[in-house]
Tab-separated table of C-alpha atoms in Angstrom:
chain	number	residue	atom	x	y	z
A	27	MET	CA	2.293	26.926	-20.926
A	28	SER	CA	3.335	25.856	-24.428
A	29	SER	CA	6.996	25.695	-23.393
A	30	ILE	CA	6.094	23.407	-20.481
A	31	LEU	CA	4.103	21.105	-22.764
A	32	THR	CA	6.951	21.061	-25.273
A	33	LEU	CA	9.374	20.148	-22.494
A	34	ILE	CA	7.113	17.338	-21.278
A	35	SER	CA	6.741	16.062	-24.838
A	36	SER	CA	10.526	16.090	-25.265
A	37	LEU	CA	11.000	14.201	-21.996
A	38	ILE	CA	8.473	11.590	-23.129
A	39	SER	CA	10.350	11.219	-26.423
A	40	LEU	CA	13.612	10.795	-24.495
A	41	TYR	CA	11.977	8.203	-22.244
A	42	THR	CA	10.766	6.399	-25.362
A	43	LEU	CA	14.339	6.146	-26.637
A	44	ILE	CA	15.455	4.801	-23.255
A	45	ILE	CA	12.752	2.121	-23.433
A	46	VAL	CA	13.815	1.199	-26.972
A	47	PHE	CA	17.370	0.753	-25.683
A	48	ARG	CA	16.064	-1.363	-22.808
A	49	ILE	CA	14.120	-3.565	-25.242
A	50	MET	CA	17.204	-4.000	-27.421
A	51	LEU	CA	19.156	-5.289	-24.417
A	52	THR	CA	16.619	-8.097	-24.006
A	53	TRP	CA	17.642	-9.374	-27.435
A	54	PHE	CA	20.959	-10.453	-25.912
A	55	PRO	CA	20.033	-12.600	-22.889
A	56	GLY	CA	22.691	-13.763	-20.476
A	57	GLN	CA	24.743	-10.590	-20.732
A	58	ASN	CA	25.637	-8.705	-17.554
A	59	TYR	CA	25.793	-4.943	-18.029
A	60	GLY	CA	26.304	-4.135	-14.361
A	61	ARG	CA	24.800	-1.277	-12.396
A	62	GLY	CA	23.841	0.640	-15.520
A	63	GLU	CA	21.431	-2.103	-16.534
A	64	MET	CA	19.902	-2.160	-13.048
A	65	ILE	CA	19.238	1.586	-13.221
A	66	LEU	CA	17.796	1.195	-16.715
A	67	ARG	CA	15.501	-1.627	-15.612
A	68	SER	CA	14.274	0.292	-12.571
A	69	ALA	CA	13.433	3.262	-14.802
A	70	THR	CA	11.631	1.364	-17.550
A	71	ASP	CA	10.304	-1.971	-16.270
A	72	PRO	CA	7.510	-0.523	-14.060
A	73	TYR	CA	6.003	1.139	-17.141
A	74	LEU	CA	6.506	-1.883	-19.404
A	75	ASN	CA	5.079	-4.244	-16.789
A	76	MET	CA	1.734	-2.412	-16.903
A	77	PHE	CA	1.330	-3.633	-20.483
A	78	ARG	CA	2.861	-7.074	-19.949
A	79	ARG	CA	-0.054	-7.992	-17.692
A	80	ALA	CA	-2.382	-8.028	-20.710
A	81	ARG	CA	-2.299	-11.640	-21.933
A	82	TRP	CA	-3.907	-10.811	-25.274
A	83	MET	CA	-0.694	-9.005	-26.258
A	84	ARG	CA	1.227	-12.285	-26.201
A	85	VAL	CA	1.064	-14.669	-29.166
A	86	GLY	CA	2.959	-17.881	-28.543
A	87	TYR	CA	6.499	-16.959	-27.562
A	88	VAL	CA	6.196	-13.387	-28.837
A	89	ASP	CA	5.241	-10.499	-26.550
A	90	PHE	CA	3.789	-7.493	-28.380
A	91	SER	CA	3.203	-5.409	-25.235
A	92	PRO	CA	6.392	-3.289	-25.698
A	93	ILE	CA	5.070	-2.125	-29.072
A	94	VAL	CA	1.792	-1.006	-27.482
A	95	ALA	CA	3.735	0.682	-24.675
A	96	LEU	CA	5.838	2.625	-27.179
A	97	ALA	CA	2.768	3.559	-29.243
A	98	THR	CA	1.096	4.937	-26.103
A	99	LEU	CA	4.084	7.171	-25.376
A	100	SER	CA	4.191	8.311	-28.999
A	101	ILE	CA	0.503	9.262	-28.958
A	102	THR	CA	0.892	11.173	-25.691
A	103	ALA	CA	3.930	13.094	-26.954
A	104	SER	CA	2.169	13.983	-30.224
A	105	VAL	CA	-0.944	15.252	-28.419
A	106	LEU	CA	1.140	17.445	-26.114
A	107	THR	CA	3.123	18.810	-29.066
A	108	GLN	CA	-0.085	19.645	-30.927
A	109	ILE	CA	-1.485	21.474	-27.897
A	110	ALA	CA	1.778	23.381	-27.483
A	111	LEU	CA	1.782	24.471	-31.132
A	112	ALA	CA	-1.918	25.127	-31.722
A	113	GLY	CA	-3.063	25.971	-28.207
A	114	SER	CA	-5.801	23.369	-28.369
A	115	VAL	CA	-6.577	19.941	-29.698
A	116	THR	CA	-9.791	18.435	-30.997
A	117	LEU	CA	-11.259	15.071	-30.112
A	118	GLY	CA	-11.092	14.190	-33.790
A	119	PHE	CA	-7.350	14.864	-33.834
A	120	ILE	CA	-6.766	12.647	-30.795
A	121	LEU	CA	-8.869	9.835	-32.248
A	122	ALA	CA	-7.145	10.165	-35.627
A	123	LEU	CA	-3.773	10.037	-33.901
A	124	ILE	CA	-4.721	6.906	-31.977
A	125	VAL	CA	-6.066	5.217	-35.112
A	126	SER	CA	-2.936	6.242	-37.016
A	127	ARG	CA	-0.465	4.895	-34.458
A	128	LEU	CA	-2.353	1.681	-33.745
A	129	GLY	CA	-3.263	1.095	-37.384
A	130	TYR	CA	0.234	1.521	-38.748
A	131	THR	CA	1.723	-0.462	-35.865
A	132	LEU	CA	-0.646	-3.300	-36.725
A	133	ARG	CA	0.249	-2.961	-40.402
A	134	PHE	CA	3.945	-3.190	-39.533
A	135	LEU	CA	3.306	-6.400	-37.598
A	136	VAL	CA	1.274	-7.842	-40.475
A	137	ILE	CA	4.040	-6.986	-42.960
A	138	LEU	CA	6.667	-8.457	-40.634
A	139	LEU	CA	4.655	-11.669	-40.305
A	140	THR	CA	4.168	-11.767	-44.075
A	141	VAL	CA	7.898	-11.434	-44.710
A	142	LEU	CA	8.725	-14.121	-42.143
A	143	THR	CA	6.203	-16.598	-43.536
A	144	GLY	CA	7.352	-15.892	-47.082
A	145	VAL	CA	11.007	-16.428	-46.177
A	146	ARG	CA	10.220	-19.607	-44.240
A	147	ALA	CA	8.105	-21.023	-47.065
A	148	ALA	CA	10.894	-20.285	-49.548
A	149	ALA	CA	13.455	-21.922	-47.251
A	150	ILE	CA	11.362	-25.084	-47.062
A	151	ALA	CA	10.854	-25.077	-50.836
A	152	PHE	CA	14.620	-24.876	-51.420
A	153	GLY	CA	15.317	-27.642	-48.920
A	154	ALA	CA	16.920	-25.649	-46.109
A	155	SER	CA	17.599	-27.681	-42.969
A	156	SER	CA	14.805	-27.254	-40.423
A	157	GLY	CA	17.197	-28.012	-37.560
A	158	HIS	CA	18.985	-24.663	-37.703
A	159	ARG	CA	18.349	-22.469	-34.674
A	160	VAL	CA	16.965	-19.639	-36.824
A	161	TRP	CA	14.320	-21.882	-38.390
A	162	VAL	CA	13.463	-23.530	-35.073
A	163	THR	CA	12.892	-20.111	-33.493
A	164	MET	CA	10.779	-18.951	-36.431
A	165	ASP	CA	8.735	-22.154	-36.416
A	166	GLN	CA	7.854	-21.691	-32.749
A	167	LEU	CA	6.063	-18.494	-33.772
A	168	LEU	CA	4.873	-19.345	-37.265
A	169	GLN	CA	3.560	-22.902	-36.931
A	170	PRO	CA	0.680	-22.093	-34.530
A	171	LEU	CA	-0.276	-19.004	-36.531
A	172	SER	CA	-0.088	-20.694	-39.918
A	173	TRP	CA	-2.156	-23.623	-38.676
A	174	LYS	CA	-4.889	-21.387	-37.215
A	175	ILE	CA	-5.102	-19.065	-40.213
A	176	SER	CA	-4.911	-21.757	-42.896
A	177	ARG	CA	-7.565	-23.829	-41.117
A	178	ARG	CA	-9.889	-20.838	-41.197
A	179	VAL	CA	-9.254	-20.180	-44.879
A	180	LEU	CA	-9.460	-23.837	-45.979
A	181	PRO	CA	-11.064	-25.710	-43.079
A	182	ARG	CA	-11.605	-28.976	-44.966
A	183	SER	CA	-8.200	-29.267	-46.584
A	184	GLU	CA	-5.174	-31.202	-45.364
A	185	LEU	CA	-2.331	-28.749	-45.806
A	186	THR	CA	1.402	-29.081	-45.369
A	187	TYR	CA	3.310	-26.586	-43.258
A	188	ARG	CA	4.686	-24.895	-46.399
A	189	GLN	CA	1.211	-24.578	-47.916
A	190	GLY	CA	-0.027	-23.059	-44.678
A	191	LEU	CA	2.819	-20.541	-44.759
A	192	MET	CA	1.978	-19.609	-48.344
A	193	ILE	CA	-1.661	-19.027	-47.384
A	194	VAL	CA	-0.614	-16.812	-44.471
A	195	THR	CA	1.734	-14.875	-46.770
A	196	ALA	CA	-1.056	-14.230	-49.274
A	197	CYS	CA	-3.480	-13.254	-46.505
A	198	GLY	CA	-0.842	-10.938	-45.049
A	199	VAL	CA	-0.396	-9.054	-48.321
A	200	VAL	CA	-4.152	-8.564	-48.719
A	201	THR	CA	-4.571	-7.579	-45.061
A	202	ALA	CA	-1.763	-5.000	-45.224
A	203	VAL	CA	-3.285	-3.328	-48.291
A	204	LEU	CA	-6.820	-3.286	-46.869
A	205	LEU	CA	-5.568	-2.078	-43.487
A	206	THR	CA	-3.721	0.829	-45.105
A	207	LEU	CA	-6.816	1.894	-47.027
A	208	LEU	CA	-9.064	1.570	-43.971
A	209	VAL	CA	-6.733	3.533	-41.695
A	210	ASN	CA	-6.397	6.358	-44.235
A	211	VAL	CA	-10.177	6.608	-44.601
A	212	LEU	CA	-10.692	6.653	-40.829
A	213	ILE	CA	-7.999	9.291	-40.304
A	214	ARG	CA	-9.549	11.633	-42.867
A	215	ALA	CA	-13.001	11.128	-41.361
A	216	LEU	CA	-11.825	11.744	-37.788
A	217	ILE	CA	-9.717	14.799	-38.649
A	218	SER	CA	-12.775	16.435	-40.228
A	219	LEU	CA	-14.852	16.097	-37.054
A	220	PRO	CA	-15.902	19.533	-35.758
A	221	VAL	CA	-15.088	18.668	-32.121
């Protein structure tokens, strides 16, 4: 039984790598990879599409559903591996695993957003041209977020775009630290559950 579970876990891990490769191909639109791409899409898109239907995973032009899809596969593979090694798995372990994957995925996104807002704010401060494609692409994501977050932090203040970015950067640093502490506390509490 354990060998079967280990095999299934390995297949899930392999499928995860295939999906990562599929996602990377979407970073280069307009390229034609022939029949190989068609086979890849037919193998991965049905699974990814299940998550793409959730509108809350899309923020502006950015779709976070692939990250959730990959986290789901990672959790499943880890649970199967634990069962194969230990012969059983507790509810606390499963919950801790879910909290761990989702928590650290969220932290990664917060850190990524913090870095992007920090870089963009610095670019504006040093007078970088806002017409460059890189900045235009970043602004499509960052402007709506910076406006919403800065308006919540300082609702009565008239802020420039750079000031809004600086507020989001500061909030991101604080959020990442607090999120790390919270996730670690929850993991320890869930692991210690008797069931």
